[in-house]
Coordinates of C-alpha atoms and ligand atoms in Angstrom, one line a residue:
Chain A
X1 CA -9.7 10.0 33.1
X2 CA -8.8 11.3 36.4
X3 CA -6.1 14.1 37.2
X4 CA -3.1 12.6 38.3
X5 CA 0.3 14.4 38.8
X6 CA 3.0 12.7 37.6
X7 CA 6.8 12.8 37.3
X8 CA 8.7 12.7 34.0
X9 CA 12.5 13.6 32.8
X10 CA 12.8 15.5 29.9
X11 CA 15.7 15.5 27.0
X12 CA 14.9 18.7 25.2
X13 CA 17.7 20.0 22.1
X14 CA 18.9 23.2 22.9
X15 CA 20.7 25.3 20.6
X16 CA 22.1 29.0 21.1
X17 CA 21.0 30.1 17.3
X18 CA 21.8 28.5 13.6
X19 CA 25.6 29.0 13.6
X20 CA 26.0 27.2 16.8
X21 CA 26.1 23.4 17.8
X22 CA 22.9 22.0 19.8
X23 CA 23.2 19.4 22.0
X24 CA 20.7 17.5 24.6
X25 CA 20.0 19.1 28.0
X26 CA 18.1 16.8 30.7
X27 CA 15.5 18.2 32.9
X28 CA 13.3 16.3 35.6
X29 CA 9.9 17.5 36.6
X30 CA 8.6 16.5 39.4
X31 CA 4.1 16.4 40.0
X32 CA 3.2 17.6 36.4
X33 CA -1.0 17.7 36.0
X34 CA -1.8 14.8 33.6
X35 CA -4.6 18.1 33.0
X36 CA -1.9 20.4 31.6
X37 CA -0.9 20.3 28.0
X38 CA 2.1 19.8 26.3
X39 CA 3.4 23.4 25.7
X40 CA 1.7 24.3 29.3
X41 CA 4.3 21.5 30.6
X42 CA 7.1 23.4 28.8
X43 CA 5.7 27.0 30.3
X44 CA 6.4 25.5 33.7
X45 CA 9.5 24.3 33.2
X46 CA 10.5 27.4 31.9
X47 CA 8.9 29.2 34.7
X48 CA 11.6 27.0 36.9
X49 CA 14.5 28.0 34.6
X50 CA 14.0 31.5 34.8
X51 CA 13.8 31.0 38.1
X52 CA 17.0 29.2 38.5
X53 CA 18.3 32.0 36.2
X54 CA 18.7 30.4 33.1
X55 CA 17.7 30.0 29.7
X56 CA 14.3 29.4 28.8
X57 CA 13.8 26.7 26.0
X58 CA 12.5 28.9 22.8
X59 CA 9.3 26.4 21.1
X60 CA 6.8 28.0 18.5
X61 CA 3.1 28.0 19.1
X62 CA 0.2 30.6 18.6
X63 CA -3.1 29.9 18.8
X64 CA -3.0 27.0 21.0
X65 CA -6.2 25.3 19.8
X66 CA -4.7 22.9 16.7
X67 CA -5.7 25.9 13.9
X68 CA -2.6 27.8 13.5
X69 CA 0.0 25.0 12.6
X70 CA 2.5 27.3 14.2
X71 CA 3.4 24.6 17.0
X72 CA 5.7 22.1 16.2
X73 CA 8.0 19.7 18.2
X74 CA 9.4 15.7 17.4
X75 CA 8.5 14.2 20.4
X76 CA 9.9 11.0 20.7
X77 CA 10.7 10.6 17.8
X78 CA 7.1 12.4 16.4
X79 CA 6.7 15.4 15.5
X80 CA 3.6 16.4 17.5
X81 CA 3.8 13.1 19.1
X82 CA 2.4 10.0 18.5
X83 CA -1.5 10.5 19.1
X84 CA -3.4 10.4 15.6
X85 CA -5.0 13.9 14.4
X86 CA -3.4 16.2 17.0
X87 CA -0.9 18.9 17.2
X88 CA 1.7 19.2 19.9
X89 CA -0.6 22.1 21.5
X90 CA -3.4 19.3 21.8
X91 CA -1.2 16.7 23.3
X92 CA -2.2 16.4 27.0
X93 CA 0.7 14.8 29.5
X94 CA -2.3 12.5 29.9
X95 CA -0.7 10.4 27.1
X96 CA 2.7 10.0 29.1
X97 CA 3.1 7.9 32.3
X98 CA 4.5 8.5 35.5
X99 CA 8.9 8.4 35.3
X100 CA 8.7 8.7 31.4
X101 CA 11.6 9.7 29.5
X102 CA 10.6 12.7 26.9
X103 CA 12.8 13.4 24.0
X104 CA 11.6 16.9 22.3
X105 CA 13.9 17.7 19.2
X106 CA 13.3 20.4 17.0
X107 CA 12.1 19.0 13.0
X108 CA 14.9 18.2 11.1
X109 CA 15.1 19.1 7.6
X110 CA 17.9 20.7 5.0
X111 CA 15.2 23.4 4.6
X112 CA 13.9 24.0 7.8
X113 CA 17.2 25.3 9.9
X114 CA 17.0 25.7 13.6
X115 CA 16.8 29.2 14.4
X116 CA 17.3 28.3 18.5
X117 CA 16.6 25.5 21.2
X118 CA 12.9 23.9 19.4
X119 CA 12.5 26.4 17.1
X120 CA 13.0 26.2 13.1
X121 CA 12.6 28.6 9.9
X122 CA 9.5 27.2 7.8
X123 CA 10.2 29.8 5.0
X124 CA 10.1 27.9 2.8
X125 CA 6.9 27.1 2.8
X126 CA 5.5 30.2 2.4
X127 CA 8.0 30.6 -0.8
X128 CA 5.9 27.3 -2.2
X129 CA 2.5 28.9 -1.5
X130 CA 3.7 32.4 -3.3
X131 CA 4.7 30.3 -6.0
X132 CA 1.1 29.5 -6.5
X133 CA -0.9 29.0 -3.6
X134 CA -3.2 31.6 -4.9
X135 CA -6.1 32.6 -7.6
X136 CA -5.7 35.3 -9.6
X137 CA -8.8 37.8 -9.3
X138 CA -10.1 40.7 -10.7
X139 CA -10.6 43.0 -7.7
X140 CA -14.1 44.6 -7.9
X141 CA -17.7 43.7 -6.0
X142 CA -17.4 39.9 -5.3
X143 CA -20.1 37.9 -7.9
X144 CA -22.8 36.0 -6.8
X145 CA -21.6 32.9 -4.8
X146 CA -24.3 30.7 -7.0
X147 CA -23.1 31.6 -10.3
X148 CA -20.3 29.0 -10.1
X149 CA -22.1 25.4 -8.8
X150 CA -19.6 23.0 -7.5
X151 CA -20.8 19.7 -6.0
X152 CA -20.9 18.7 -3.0
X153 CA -18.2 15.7 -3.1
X154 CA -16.1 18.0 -5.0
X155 CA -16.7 21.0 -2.2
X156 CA -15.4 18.7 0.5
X157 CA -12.7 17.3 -1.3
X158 CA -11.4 20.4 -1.5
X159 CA -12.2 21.2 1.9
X160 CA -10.6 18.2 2.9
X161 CA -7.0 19.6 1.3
X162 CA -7.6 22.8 2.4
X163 CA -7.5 22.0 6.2
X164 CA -3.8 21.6 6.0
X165 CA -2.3 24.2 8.1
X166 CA 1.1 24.1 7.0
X167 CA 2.8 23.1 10.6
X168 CA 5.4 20.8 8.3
X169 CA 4.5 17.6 10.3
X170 CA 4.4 16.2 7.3
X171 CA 8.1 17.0 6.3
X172 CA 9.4 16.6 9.7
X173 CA 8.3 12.9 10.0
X174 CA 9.3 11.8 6.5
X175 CA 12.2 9.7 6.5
X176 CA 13.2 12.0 3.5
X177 CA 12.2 15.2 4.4
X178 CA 9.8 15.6 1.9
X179 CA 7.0 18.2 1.4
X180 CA 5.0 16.4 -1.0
X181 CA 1.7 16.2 1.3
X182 CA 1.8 20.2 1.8
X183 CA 2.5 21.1 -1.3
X184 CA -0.3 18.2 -2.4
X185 CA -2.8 19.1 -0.4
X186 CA -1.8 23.7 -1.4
X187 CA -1.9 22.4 -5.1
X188 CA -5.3 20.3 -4.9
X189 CA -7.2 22.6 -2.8
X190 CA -7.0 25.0 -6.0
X191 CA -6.6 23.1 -8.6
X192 CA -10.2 21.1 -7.8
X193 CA -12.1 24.1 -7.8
X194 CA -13.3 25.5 -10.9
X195 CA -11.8 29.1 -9.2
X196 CA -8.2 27.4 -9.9
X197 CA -8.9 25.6 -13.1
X198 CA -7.3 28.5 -15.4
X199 CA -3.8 28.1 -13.4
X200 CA -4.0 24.9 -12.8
X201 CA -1.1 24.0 -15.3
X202 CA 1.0 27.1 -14.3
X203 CA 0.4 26.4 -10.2
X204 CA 1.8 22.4 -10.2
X205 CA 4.7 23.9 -12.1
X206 CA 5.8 26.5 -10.1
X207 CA 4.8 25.1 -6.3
X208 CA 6.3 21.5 -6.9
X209 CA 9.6 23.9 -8.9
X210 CA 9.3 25.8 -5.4
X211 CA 9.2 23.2 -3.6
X212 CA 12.2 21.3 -5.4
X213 CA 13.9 24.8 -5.7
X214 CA 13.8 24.9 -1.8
X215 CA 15.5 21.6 -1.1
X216 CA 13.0 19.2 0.1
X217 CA 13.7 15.3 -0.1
X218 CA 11.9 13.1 -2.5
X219 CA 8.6 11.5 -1.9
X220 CA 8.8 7.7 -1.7
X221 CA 5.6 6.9 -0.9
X222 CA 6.0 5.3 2.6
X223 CA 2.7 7.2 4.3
X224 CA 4.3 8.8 7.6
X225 CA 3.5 12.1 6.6
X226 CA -0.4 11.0 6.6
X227 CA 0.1 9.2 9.2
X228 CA 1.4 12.0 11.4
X229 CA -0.8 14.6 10.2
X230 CA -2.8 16.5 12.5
X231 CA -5.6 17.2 9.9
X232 CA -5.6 14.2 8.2
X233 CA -4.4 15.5 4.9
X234 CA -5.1 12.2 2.6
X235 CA -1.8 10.8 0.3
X236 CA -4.1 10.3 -2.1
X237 CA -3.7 14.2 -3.1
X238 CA -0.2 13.6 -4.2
X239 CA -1.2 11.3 -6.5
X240 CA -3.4 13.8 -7.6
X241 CA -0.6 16.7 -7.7
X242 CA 1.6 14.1 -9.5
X243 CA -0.5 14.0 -12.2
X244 CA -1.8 17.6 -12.7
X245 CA 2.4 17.7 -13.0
X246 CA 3.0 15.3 -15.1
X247 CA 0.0 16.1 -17.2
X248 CA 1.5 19.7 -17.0
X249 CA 4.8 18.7 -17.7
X250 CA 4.0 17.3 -20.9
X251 CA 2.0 20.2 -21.8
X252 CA 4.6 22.6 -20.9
X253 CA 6.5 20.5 -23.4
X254 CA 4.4 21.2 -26.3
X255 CA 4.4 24.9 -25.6
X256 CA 1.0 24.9 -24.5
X257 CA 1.3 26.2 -20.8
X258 CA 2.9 29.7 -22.0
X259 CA 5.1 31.4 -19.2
X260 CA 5.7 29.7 -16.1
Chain B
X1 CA 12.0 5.5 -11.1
X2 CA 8.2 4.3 -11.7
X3 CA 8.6 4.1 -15.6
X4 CA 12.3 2.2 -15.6
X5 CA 10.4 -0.1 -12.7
X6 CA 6.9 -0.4 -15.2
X7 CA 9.4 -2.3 -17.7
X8 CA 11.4 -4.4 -15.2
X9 CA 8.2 -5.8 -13.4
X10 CA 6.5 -5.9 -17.1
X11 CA 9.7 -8.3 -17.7
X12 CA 9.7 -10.0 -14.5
X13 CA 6.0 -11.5 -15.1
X14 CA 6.9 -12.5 -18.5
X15 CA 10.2 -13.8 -17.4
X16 CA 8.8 -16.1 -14.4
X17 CA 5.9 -17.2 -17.2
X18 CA 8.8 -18.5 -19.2
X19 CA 10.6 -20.1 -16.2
X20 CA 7.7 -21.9 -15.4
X21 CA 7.7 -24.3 -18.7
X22 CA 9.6 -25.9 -16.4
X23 CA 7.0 -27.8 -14.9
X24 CA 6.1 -28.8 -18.2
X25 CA 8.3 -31.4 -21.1
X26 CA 11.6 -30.4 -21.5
X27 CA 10.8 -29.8 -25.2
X28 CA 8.7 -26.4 -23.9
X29 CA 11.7 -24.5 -22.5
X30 CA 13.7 -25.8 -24.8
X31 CA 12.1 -24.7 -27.9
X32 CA 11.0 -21.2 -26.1
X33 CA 14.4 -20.5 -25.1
X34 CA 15.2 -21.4 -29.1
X35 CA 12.6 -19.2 -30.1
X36 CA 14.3 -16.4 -28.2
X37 CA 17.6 -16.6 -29.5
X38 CA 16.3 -17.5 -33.1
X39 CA 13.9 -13.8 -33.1
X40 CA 14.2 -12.0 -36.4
X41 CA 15.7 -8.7 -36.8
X42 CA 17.8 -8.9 -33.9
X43 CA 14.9 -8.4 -31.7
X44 CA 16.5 -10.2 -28.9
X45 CA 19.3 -8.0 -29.0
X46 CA 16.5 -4.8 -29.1
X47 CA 14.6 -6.3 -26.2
X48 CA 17.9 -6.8 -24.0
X49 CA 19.3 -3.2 -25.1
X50 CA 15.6 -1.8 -23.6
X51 CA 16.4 -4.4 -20.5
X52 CA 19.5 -2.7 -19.9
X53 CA 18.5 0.5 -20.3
X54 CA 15.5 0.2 -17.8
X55 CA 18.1 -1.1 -15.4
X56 CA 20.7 1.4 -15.6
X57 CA 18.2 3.9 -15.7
X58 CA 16.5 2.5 -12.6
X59 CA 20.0 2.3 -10.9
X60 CA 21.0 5.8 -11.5
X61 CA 17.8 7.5 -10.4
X62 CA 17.8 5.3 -6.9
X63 CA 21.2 6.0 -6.2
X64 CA 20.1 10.0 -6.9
X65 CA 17.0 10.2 -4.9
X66 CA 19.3 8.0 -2.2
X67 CA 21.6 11.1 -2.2
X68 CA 18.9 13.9 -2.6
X69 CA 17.2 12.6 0.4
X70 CA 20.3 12.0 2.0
X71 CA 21.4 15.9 1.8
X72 CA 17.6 16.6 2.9
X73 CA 18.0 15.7 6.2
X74 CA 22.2 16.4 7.0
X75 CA 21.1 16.1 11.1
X76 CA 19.0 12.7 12.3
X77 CA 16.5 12.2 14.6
X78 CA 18.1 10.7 18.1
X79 CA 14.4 9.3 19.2
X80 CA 13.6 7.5 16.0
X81 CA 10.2 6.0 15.4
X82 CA 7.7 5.2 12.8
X83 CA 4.0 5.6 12.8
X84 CA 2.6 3.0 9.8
X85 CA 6.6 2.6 7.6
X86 CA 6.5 -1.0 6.1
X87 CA 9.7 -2.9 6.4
X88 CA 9.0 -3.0 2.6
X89 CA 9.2 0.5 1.9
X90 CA 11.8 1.2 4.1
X91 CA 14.4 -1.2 2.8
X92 CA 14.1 -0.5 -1.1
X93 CA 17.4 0.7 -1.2
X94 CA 18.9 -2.4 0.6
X95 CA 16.4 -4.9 -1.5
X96 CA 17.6 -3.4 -5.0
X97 CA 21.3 -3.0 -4.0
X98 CA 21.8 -7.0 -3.3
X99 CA 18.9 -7.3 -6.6
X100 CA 21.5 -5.9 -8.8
X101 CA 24.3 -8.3 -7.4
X102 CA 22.1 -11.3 -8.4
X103 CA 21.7 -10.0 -11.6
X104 CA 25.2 -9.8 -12.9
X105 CA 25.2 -13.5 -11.1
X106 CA 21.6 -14.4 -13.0
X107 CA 23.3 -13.5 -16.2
X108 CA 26.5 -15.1 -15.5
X109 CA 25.1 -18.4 -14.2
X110 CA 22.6 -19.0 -17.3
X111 CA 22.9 -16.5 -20.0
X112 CA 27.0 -16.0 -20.0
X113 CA 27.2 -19.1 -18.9
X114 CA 30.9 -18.6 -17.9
X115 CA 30.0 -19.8 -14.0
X116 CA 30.0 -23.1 -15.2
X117 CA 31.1 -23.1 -18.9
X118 CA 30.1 -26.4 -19.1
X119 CA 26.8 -25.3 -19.9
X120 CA 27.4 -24.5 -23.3
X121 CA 28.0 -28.2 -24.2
X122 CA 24.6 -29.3 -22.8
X123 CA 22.9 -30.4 -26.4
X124 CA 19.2 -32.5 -27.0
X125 CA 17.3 -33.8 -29.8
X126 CA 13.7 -32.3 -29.3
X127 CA 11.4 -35.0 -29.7
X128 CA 7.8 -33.9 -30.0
X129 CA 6.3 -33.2 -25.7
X130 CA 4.5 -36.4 -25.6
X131 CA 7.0 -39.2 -27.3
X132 CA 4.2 -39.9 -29.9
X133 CA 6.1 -38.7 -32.5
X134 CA 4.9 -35.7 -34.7
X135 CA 1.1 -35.8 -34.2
X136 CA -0.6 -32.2 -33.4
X137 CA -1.2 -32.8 -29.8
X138 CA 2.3 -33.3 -29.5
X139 CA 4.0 -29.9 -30.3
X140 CA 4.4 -26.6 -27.8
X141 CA 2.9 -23.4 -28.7
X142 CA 6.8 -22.9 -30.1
X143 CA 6.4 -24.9 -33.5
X144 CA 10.3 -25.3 -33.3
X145 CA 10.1 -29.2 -33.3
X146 CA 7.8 -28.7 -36.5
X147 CA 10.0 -26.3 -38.3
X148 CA 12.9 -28.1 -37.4
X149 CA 11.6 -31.6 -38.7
X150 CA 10.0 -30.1 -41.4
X151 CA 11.4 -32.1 -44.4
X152 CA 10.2 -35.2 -43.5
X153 CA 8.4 -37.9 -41.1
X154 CA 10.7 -37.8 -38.7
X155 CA 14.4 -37.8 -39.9
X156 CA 16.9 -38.8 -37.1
X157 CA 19.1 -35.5 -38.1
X158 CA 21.5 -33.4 -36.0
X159 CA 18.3 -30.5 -36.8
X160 CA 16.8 -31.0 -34.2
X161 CA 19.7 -31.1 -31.8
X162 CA 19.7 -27.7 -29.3
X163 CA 20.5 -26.2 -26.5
X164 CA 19.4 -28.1 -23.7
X165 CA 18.2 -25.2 -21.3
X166 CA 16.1 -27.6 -18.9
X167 CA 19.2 -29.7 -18.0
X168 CA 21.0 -26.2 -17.5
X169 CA 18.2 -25.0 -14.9
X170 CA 18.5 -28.5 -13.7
X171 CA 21.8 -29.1 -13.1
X172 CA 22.2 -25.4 -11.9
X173 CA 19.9 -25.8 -9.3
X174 CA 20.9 -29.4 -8.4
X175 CA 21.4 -30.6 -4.7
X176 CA 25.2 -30.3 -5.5
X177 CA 25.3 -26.7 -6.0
X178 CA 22.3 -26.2 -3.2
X179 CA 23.7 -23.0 -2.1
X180 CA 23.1 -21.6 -5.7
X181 CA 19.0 -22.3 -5.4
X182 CA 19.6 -20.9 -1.7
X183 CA 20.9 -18.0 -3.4
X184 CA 18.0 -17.8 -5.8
X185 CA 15.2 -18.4 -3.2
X186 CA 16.3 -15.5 -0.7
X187 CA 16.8 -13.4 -3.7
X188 CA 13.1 -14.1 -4.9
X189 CA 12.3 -13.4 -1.2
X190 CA 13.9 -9.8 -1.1
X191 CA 12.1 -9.2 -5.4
X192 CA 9.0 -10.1 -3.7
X193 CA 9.3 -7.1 -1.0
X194 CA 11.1 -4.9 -3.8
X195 CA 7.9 -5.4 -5.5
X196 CA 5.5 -5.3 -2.6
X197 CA 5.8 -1.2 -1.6
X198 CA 7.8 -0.7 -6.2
X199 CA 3.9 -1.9 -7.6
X200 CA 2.3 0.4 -5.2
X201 CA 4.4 2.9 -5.0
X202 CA 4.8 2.8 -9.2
X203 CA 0.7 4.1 -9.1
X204 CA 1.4 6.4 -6.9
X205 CA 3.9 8.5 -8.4
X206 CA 2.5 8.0 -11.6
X207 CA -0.6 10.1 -10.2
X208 CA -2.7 6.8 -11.4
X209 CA -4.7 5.9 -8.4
X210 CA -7.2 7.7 -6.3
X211 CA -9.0 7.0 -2.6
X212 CA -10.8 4.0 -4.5
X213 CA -8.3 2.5 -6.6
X214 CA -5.7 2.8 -3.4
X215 CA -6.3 -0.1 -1.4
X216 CA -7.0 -2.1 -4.5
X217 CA -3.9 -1.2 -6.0
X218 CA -1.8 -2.1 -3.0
X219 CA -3.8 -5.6 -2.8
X220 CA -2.8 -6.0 -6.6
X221 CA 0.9 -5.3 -5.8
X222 CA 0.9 -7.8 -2.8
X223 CA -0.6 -10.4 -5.3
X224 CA 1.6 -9.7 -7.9
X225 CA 4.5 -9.7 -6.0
X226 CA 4.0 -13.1 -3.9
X227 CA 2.9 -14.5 -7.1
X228 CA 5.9 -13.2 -8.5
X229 CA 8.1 -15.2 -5.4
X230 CA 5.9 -18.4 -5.6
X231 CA 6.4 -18.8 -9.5
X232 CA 10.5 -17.9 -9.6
X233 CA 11.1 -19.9 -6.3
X234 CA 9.1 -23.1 -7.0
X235 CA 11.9 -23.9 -9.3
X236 CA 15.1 -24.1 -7.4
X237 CA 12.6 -25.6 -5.2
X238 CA 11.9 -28.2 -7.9
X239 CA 15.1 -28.9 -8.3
X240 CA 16.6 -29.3 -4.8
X241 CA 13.8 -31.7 -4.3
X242 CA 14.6 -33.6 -7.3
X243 CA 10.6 -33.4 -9.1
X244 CA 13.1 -31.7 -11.8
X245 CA 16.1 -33.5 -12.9
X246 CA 18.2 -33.3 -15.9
X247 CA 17.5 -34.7 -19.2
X248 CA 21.4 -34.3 -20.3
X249 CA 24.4 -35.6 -18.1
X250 CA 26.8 -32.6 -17.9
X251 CA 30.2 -33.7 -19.2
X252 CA 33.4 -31.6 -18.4
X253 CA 34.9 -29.6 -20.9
X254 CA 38.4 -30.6 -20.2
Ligands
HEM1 C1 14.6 -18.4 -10.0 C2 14.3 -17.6 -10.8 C3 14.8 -17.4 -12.2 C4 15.2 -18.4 -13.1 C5 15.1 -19.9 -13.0 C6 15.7 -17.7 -14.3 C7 16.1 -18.4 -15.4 C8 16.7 -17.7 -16.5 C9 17.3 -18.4 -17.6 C10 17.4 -19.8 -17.8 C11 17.8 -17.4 -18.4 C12 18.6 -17.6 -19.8 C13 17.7 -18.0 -20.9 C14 18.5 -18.4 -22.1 O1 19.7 -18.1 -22.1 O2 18.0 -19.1 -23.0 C15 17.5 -16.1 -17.8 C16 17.9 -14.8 -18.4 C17 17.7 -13.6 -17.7 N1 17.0 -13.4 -16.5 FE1 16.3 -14.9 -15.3 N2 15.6 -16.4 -14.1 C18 15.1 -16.1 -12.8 C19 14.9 -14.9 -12.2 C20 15.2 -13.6 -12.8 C21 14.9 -12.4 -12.2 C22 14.1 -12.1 -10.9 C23 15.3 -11.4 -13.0 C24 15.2 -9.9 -13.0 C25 15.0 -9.2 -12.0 C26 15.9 -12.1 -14.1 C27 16.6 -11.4 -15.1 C28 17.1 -12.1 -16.2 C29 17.7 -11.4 -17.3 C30 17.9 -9.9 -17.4 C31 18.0 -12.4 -18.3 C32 18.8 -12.2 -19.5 C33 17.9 -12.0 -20.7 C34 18.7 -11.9 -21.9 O3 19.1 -10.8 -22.2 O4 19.0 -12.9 -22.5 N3 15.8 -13.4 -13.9 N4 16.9 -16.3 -16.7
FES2 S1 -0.3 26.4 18.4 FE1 -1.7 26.7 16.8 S2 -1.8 24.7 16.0 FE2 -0.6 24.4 17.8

């Protein structure tokens, strides 16, 4: 596709910090690249605010290239917009069309306050992954990587969980703010392998208690959250975390889990 | 949610099974629905308490998650849009909440029976599903008529005198009380999408489906639940239409 320049208006939410109200500001931008991306639209634009001596909108991003999962952004509606397997630092203003109207929000969730403008706390994230996002090792010389086979479906199954990135798409879009495909696809990366068979039990406990704990709605299985996805992350690995719970759940019951 | 729902669609398919003995001689719902409130050990009374419990407990923990959800997400989205949502899944709450009204109404129209007390009166004498008297062909998979006639030939006693459900569906359904099967039909209509994205979605929380199993078990639940709105629906249907029609007159109680 060509380069174009195009004009668009933009609603953004901009709010001071947490303890103060938000509301929408409007902004036109006149001969934007269709070339640029998304977040190098909003570098400009905040190029002309500081310019015109005010503000400029506060939005997370990092690495730029869809491997960080630090962007984020609901734009129109979707968070990293409505283009299947992308992030917002991927989205081109190719997608958009001259004299489009742009609403950015920031994700909305009980769990995820806005810190300012487009910006939220994902904390609570990380607090689900240190409840169990990890293996427990002996530290020492690494063993052989060939003593433990693991087949090849099984390898990229695992693979497949593991290229979540934790952006929270996935909460942001679900009409109940749920975490149920990151904590799915943290819990199933782990407990596939036979490195997180020994805590496997233990780690749907604690993560999906974490994840509770923190406030998250309840999955009802209505597939945005796959659907908005950058990586893809399948919901077929929360049926899979639903049963290594309930499975857990019942062993926990019969004492056989031990301290959790 | 997904074990309360496991009974009520498990008693929906057995329910709409039942129902459909409408299609056949009046003697087959008669002498099921005789069956049923003849079981032994008060198992009709056991199987209703497990009804009610699986509907309470169904109730409570949608109007929960409701609420949880709610609190999840105090601030809305002004651009709202979905990628993939069903209408399905997205009106579960609304599709229960008006299910539960039809139930208490379900209940009073046919099981109560105090929507039209009449009911109760409705009486026949079984007499064997073909007419030919007594012969093997003749009986239901009930043996009612049998036990009931059981002394002799064929004695023209009040024993085999009961309650006349098929006249009750009948009359209940009848073109004078059309918006009762109206009723009925849109209420099948909103079960069948209840049970569209409840079957699938039952699986999935149970942790009992996989990559494989996924589409198959959403096919399944699409079956089942237009089956489900065909087989409840046909009978109102039936009985607007008049291919169903009393066996009893209804008489006024007064
Ligand atoms: C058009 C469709 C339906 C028809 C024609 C129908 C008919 C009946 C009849 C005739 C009875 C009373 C039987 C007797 O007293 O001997 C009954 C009972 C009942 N029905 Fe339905 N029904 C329909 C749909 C449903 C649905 C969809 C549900 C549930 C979601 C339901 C739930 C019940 C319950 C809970 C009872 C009471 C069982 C008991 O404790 O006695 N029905 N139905
Ligand atoms: S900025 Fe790293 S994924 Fe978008």
């Amino acid at each position: 596709m060509s380069e174009r320049n195009i004009s668009i208006t933009l609603k953004v939410w901009r709010q001071k910090d947490a303890d103060s109200a938000g509301a929408f500001e409007t902004y036109r931008m006149e001969s934007v690249s269709t070339s640029s991306s998304f977040l190098e639209m909003l570098d400009l634009l905040n190029e002309q605010l500081i310019e015109e001596d005010k503000d400029p909108i506060a939005f997370d991003h990092d690495c730029r290239e869809g491997i960080c999962g630090m962007c984020s952004l609901v734009i129109n509606g979707i968070p990293h917009g409505k283009n299947k397997l992308q992030t917002t630092c991927q989205l081109h203003m190719r997608s958009f069309r001259d004299g489009d109207t742009i609403t950015i929000e920031p994700y909305r969730s009980k769990p995820f306050p806005v810190t300012r403008d487009l910006v939220v706390d994902r904390t609570p994230m990380d607090t689900i992954m240190q409840a169990g996002g990890y293996v427990t090792q002996r530290i020492g010389a690494a063993q052989d990587a060939n003593a433990l086979p693991i087949s090849k479906e099984l390898a990229d199954k695992a693979m497949d969980a593991a290229a979540c990135i934790g952006c929270g798409a996935c909460v942001a879009v679900c009409p109940n703010a749920s975490a149920m495909l990151f904590t799915s696809a943290k819990v199933s990366q782990l407990n596939m392998l036979p490195q997180g068979k020994p805590e496997k039990d233990r780690r749907a406990l604690r993560m999906v208690g974490a994840m509770d704990a923190a406030g998250f709605g309840n999955c009802t299985n209505i597939g945005e959250c796959e659907a908005a996805c950058p990586k893809g992350i399948s919901l077929d690995f929360i049926a899979r975390m639903n049963r290594d719970y309930a499975v857990a759940s019942v062993k926990q019951f019969l004492g056989m889990v031990g301290s959790v | 949610m997904a074990l309360s729902g496991l009974v009520l669609v498990g008693f929906v398919c057995g329910h709409m099974l039942g129902n459909l003995q409408m299609f056949l001689h009046s003697d087959w719902i008669n002498e099921y629905a005789y069956k049923l409130q003849h079981l032994p050990y008060g198992l009709l009374w056991v199987v209703r308490t497990v009804m009610l419990i699986a509907v309470v407990a169904h109730v409570i923990t949608a109007v929960m998650l409701v609420l949880e959800n709610h609190r999840a997400r105090p601030e809305k989205y002004v651009a709202r849009d979905t990628l993939q949502a069903s209408f399905a899944s997205r009106t579960m709450r609304y599709t229960g909440f008006i299910l539960f009204f039809f139930i208490i109404f379900h209940l009073m129209h046919f099981t109560i029976q105090n929507v039209h007390p009449e009911f109760k009166d409705l009486e026949v004498r079984l007499e064997g599903v073909s007419g030919s008297h007594g012969s093997l062909e003749s009986r239901t998979i009930w043996g009612v008529y049998d036990k009931l006639s059981a002394h002799g030939e064929f004695p023209e006693s009040e024993a085999l005198a009961v309650h006349d459900v098929y006249s009750m569906v009948a009359i209940g359904f009848s073109p004078t009380y059309w918006y009762v099967s109206v009723f009925y039909i849109i209420s099948m209509g909103l079960l069948c999408y209840h049970l569209m994205h409840g079957i699938s979605s039952m699986f999935q929380s149970l942790g009992l489906r996989n990559a494989i199993w996924r589409v198959r078990l959403d096919r399944i639940a699409l079956v089942i639940s237009l089956v489900v709105f065909v087989g409840f629906a046909s009978i109102p249907v039936a009985c607007l239409t008049g291919l169903i029609e009393p066996i009893t007159p209804l008489v006024a109680v007064h």
